[in-house]
PDB file of C-alpha atoms in Angstrom:
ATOM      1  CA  UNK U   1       1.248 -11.954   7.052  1.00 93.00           C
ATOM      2  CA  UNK U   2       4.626 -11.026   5.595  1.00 95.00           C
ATOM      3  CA  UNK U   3       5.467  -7.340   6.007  1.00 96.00           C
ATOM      4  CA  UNK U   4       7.556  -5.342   3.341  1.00 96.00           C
ATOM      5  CA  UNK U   5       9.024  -2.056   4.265  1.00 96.00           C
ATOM      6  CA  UNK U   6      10.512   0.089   1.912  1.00 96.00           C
ATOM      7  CA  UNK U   7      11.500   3.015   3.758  1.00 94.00           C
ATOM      8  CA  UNK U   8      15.039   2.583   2.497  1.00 94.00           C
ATOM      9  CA  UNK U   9      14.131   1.971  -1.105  1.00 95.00           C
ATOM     10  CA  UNK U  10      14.169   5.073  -3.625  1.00 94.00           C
ATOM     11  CA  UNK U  11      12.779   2.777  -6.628  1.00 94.00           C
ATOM     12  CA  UNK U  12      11.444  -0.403  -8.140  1.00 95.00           C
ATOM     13  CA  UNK U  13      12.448  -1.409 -11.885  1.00 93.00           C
ATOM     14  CA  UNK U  14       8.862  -2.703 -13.794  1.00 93.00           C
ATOM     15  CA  UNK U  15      10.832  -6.162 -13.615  1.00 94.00           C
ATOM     16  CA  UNK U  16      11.241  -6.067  -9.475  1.00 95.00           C
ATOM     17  CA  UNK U  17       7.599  -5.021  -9.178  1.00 95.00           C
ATOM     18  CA  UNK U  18       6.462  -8.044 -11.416  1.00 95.00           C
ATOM     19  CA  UNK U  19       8.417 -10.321  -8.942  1.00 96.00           C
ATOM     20  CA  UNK U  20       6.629  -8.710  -6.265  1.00 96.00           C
ATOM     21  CA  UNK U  21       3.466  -9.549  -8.209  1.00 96.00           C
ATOM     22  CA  UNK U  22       4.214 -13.137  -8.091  1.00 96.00           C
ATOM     23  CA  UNK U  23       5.689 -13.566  -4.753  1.00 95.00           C
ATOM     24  CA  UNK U  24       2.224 -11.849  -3.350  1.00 96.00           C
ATOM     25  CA  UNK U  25       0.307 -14.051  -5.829  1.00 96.00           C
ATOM     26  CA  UNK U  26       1.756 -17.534  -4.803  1.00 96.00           C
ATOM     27  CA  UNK U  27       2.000 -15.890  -0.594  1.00 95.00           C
ATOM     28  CA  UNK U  28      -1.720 -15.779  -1.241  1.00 94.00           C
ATOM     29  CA  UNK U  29      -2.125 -19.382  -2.291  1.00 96.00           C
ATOM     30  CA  UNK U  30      -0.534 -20.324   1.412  1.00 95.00           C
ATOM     31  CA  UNK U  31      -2.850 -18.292   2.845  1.00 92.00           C
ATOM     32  CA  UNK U  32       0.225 -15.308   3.181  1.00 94.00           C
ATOM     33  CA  UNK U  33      -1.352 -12.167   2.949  1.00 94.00           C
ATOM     34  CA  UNK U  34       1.606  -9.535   1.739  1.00 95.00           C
ATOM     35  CA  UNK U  35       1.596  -5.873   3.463  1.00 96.00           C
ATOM     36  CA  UNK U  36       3.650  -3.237   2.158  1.00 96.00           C
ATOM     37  CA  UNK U  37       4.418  -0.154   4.221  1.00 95.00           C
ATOM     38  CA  UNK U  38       6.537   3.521   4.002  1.00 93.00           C
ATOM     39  CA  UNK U  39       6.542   3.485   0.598  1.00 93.00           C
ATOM     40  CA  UNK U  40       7.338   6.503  -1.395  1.00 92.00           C
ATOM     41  CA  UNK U  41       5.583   8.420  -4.404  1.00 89.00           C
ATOM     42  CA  UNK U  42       8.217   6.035  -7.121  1.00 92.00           C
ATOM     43  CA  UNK U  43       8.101   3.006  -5.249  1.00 94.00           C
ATOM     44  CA  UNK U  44       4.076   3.329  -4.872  1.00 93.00           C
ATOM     45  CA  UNK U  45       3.780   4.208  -8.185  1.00 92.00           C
ATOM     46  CA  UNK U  46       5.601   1.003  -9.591  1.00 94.00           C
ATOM     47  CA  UNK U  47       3.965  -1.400  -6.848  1.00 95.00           C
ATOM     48  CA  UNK U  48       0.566   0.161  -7.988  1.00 93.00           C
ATOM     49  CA  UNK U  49       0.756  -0.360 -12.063  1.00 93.00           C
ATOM     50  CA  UNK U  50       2.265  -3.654 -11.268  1.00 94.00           C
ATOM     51  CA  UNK U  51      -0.834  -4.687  -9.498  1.00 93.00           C
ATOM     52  CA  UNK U  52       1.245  -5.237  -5.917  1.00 95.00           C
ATOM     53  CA  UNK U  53      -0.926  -2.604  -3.919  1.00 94.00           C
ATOM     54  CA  UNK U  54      -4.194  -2.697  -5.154  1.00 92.00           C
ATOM     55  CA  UNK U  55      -5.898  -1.489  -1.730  1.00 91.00           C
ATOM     56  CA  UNK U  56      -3.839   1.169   0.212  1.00 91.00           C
ATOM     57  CA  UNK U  57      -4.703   2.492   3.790  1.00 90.00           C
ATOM     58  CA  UNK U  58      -6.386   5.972   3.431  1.00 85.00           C
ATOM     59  CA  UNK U  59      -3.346   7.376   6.338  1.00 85.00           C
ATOM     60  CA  UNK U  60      -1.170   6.230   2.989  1.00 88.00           C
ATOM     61  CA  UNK U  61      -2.587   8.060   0.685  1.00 86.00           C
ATOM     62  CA  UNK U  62      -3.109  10.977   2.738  1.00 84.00           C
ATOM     63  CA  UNK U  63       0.872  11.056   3.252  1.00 85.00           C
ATOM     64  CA  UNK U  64       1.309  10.652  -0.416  1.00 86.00           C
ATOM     65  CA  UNK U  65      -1.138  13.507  -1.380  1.00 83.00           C
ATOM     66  CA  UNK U  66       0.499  15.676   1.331  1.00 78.00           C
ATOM     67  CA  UNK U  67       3.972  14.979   0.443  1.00 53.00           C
ATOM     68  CA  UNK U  68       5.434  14.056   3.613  1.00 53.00           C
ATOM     69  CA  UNK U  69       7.573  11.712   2.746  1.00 46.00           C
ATOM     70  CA  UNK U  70       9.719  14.146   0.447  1.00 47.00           C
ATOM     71  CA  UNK U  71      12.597  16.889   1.965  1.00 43.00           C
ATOM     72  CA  UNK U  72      12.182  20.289   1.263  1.00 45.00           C
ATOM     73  CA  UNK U  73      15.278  20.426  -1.163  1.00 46.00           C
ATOM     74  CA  UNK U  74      13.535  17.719  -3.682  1.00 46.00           C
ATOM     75  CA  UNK U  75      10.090  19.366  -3.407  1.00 43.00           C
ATOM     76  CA  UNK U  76      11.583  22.674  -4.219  1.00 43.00           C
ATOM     77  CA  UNK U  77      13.296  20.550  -7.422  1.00 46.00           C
ATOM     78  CA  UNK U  78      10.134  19.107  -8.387  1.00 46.00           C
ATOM     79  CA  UNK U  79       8.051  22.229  -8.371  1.00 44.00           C
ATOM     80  CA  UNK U  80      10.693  24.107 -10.374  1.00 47.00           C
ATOM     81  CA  UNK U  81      11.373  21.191 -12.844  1.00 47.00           C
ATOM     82  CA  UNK U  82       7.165  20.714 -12.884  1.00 45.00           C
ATOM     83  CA  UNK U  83       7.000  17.624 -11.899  1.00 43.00           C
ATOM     84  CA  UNK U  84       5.422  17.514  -8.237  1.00 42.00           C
ATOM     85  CA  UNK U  85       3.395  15.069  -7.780  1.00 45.00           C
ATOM     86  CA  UNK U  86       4.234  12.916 -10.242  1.00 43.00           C
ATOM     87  CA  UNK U  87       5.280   8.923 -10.805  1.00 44.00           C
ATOM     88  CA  UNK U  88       6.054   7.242 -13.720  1.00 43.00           C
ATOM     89  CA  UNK U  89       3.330   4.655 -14.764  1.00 43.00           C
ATOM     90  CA  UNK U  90       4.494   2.079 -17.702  1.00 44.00           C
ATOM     91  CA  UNK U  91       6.951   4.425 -19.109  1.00 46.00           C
ATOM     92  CA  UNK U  92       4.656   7.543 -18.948  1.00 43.00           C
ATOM     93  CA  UNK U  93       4.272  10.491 -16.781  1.00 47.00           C
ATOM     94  CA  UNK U  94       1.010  10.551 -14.369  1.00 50.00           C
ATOM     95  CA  UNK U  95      -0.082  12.611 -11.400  1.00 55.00           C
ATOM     96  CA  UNK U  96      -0.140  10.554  -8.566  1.00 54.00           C
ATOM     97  CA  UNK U  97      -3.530  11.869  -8.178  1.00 56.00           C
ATOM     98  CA  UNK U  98      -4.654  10.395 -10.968  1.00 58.00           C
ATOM     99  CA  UNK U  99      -2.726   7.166  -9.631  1.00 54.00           C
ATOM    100  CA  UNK U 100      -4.139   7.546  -6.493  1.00 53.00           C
ATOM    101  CA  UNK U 101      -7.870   7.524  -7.901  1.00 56.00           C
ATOM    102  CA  UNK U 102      -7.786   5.103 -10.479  1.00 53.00           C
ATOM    103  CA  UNK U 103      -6.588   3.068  -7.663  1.00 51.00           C
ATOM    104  CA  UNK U 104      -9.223   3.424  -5.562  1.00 49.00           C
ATOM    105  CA  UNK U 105     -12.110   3.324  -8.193  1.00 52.00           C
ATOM    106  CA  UNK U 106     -11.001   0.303  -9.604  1.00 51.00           C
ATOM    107  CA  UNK U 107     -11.511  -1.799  -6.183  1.00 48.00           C
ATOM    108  CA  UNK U 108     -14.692  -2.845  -4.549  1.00 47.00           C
ATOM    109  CA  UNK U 109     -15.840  -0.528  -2.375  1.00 51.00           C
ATOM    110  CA  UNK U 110     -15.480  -2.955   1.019  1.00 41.00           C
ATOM    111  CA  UNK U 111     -12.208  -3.629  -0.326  1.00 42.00           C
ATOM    112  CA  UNK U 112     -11.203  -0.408  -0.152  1.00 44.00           C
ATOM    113  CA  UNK U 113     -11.940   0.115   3.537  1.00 48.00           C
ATOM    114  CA  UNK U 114     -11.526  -3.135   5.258  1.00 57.00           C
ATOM    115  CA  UNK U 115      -8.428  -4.860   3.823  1.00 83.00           C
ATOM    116  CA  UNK U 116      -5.846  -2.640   2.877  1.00 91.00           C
ATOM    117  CA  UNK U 117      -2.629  -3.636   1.148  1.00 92.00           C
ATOM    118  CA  UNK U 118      -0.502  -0.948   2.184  1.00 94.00           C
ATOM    119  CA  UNK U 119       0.252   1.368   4.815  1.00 94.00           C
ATOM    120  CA  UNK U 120       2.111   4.717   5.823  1.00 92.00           C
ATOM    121  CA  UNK U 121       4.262   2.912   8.931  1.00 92.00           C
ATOM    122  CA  UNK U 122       5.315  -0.814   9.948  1.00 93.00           C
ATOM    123  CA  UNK U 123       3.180   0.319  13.080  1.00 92.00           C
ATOM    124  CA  UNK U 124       0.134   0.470  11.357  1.00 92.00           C
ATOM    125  CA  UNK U 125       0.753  -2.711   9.085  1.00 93.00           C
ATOM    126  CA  UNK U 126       1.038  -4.466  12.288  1.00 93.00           C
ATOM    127  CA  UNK U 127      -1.550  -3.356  14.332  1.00 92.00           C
ATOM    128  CA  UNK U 128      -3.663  -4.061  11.338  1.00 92.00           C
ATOM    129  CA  UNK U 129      -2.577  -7.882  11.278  1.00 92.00           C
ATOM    130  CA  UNK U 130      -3.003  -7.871  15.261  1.00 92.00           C
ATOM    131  CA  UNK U 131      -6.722  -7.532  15.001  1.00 90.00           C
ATOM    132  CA  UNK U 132      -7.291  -9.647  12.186  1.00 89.00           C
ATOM    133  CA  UNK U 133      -5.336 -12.496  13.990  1.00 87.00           C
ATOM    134  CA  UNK U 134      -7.557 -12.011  17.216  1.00 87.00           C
ATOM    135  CA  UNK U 135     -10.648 -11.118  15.271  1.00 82.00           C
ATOM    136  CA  UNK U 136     -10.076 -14.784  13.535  1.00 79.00           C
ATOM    137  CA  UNK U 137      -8.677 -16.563  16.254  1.00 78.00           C
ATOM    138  CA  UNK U 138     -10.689 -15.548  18.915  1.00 80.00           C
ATOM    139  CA  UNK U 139     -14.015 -14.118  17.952  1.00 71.00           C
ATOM    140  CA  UNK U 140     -15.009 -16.449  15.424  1.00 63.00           C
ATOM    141  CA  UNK U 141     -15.670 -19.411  16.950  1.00 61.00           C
ATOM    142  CA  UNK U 142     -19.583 -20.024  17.400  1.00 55.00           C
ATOM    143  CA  UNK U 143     -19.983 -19.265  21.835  1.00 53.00           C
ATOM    144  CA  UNK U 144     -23.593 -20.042  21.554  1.00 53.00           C
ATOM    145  CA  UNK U 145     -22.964 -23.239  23.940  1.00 52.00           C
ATOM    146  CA  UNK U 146     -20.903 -22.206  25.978  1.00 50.00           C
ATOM    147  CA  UNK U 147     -22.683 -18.987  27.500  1.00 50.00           C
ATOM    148  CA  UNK U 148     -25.185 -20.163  29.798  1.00 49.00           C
TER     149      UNK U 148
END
């Protein structure tokens, strides 16, 4: 698992999130599985068109929807420019709702709810990779023989 946390990262060019792309792409060839976590409404928004997250936690998208992750000065700037909840998606405008869905309808539905791509804290992204290590290290063997 390789964990990427962009809690200090205000925004990803189209060109940055295409890297991204590839770096998860060949990761996943090596049998790397690439997390991101604490991602904002921009950064989401750019890692989503690009194809990066294509599964995120529901605790993300909750955050996202509830605007946590933004200060009270820039949601009070948002609302009176009219752009809350909003990311830019290939050079246009969207709601993040609408992100947030076409996201989520465009995955298989046991994708959606047993391997996530992204999550709200490094906390999370790592207990999630702590139970799929022990889950495949050391529940899948076959312990027919050996219980007697």
């Amino acid at each position: 698992y390789c964990i990427l946390s962009f809690a200090r990262v205000p925004s990803v060019d189209p060109s940055a999130a295409r890297h991204l792309k590839t770096i998860k792409e060949k990761a996943k060839l090596i049998g790397c599985e690439l997390i991101c976590c604490r991602t904002n409404h921009e950064v989401y928004g750019a890692l989503v068109a690009a194809g990066v997250i294509t599964a995120a936690d529901q605790d993300l998208v909750q955050y996202l929807r509830g605007l946590r992750w933004r200060t009270k000065a820039s949601v009070t700037k948002c609302m009176d420019e009219g752009h809350m909840g909003t990311v830019v998606d290939e050079g246009h405008m969207v709601s993040l709702d609408d992100v947030l869905t076409r996201q989520r309808s465009d995955i298989p539905e046991w994708r959606q709810i047993d391997v996530p791509d992204a999550f709200a804290h490094e906390t999370d992204a790592l207990d999630y990779c702590d139970e799929r290590i022990v889950a495949d290290f050391c529940y899948s063997g076959d312990f027919a023989g050996c219980v007697q």
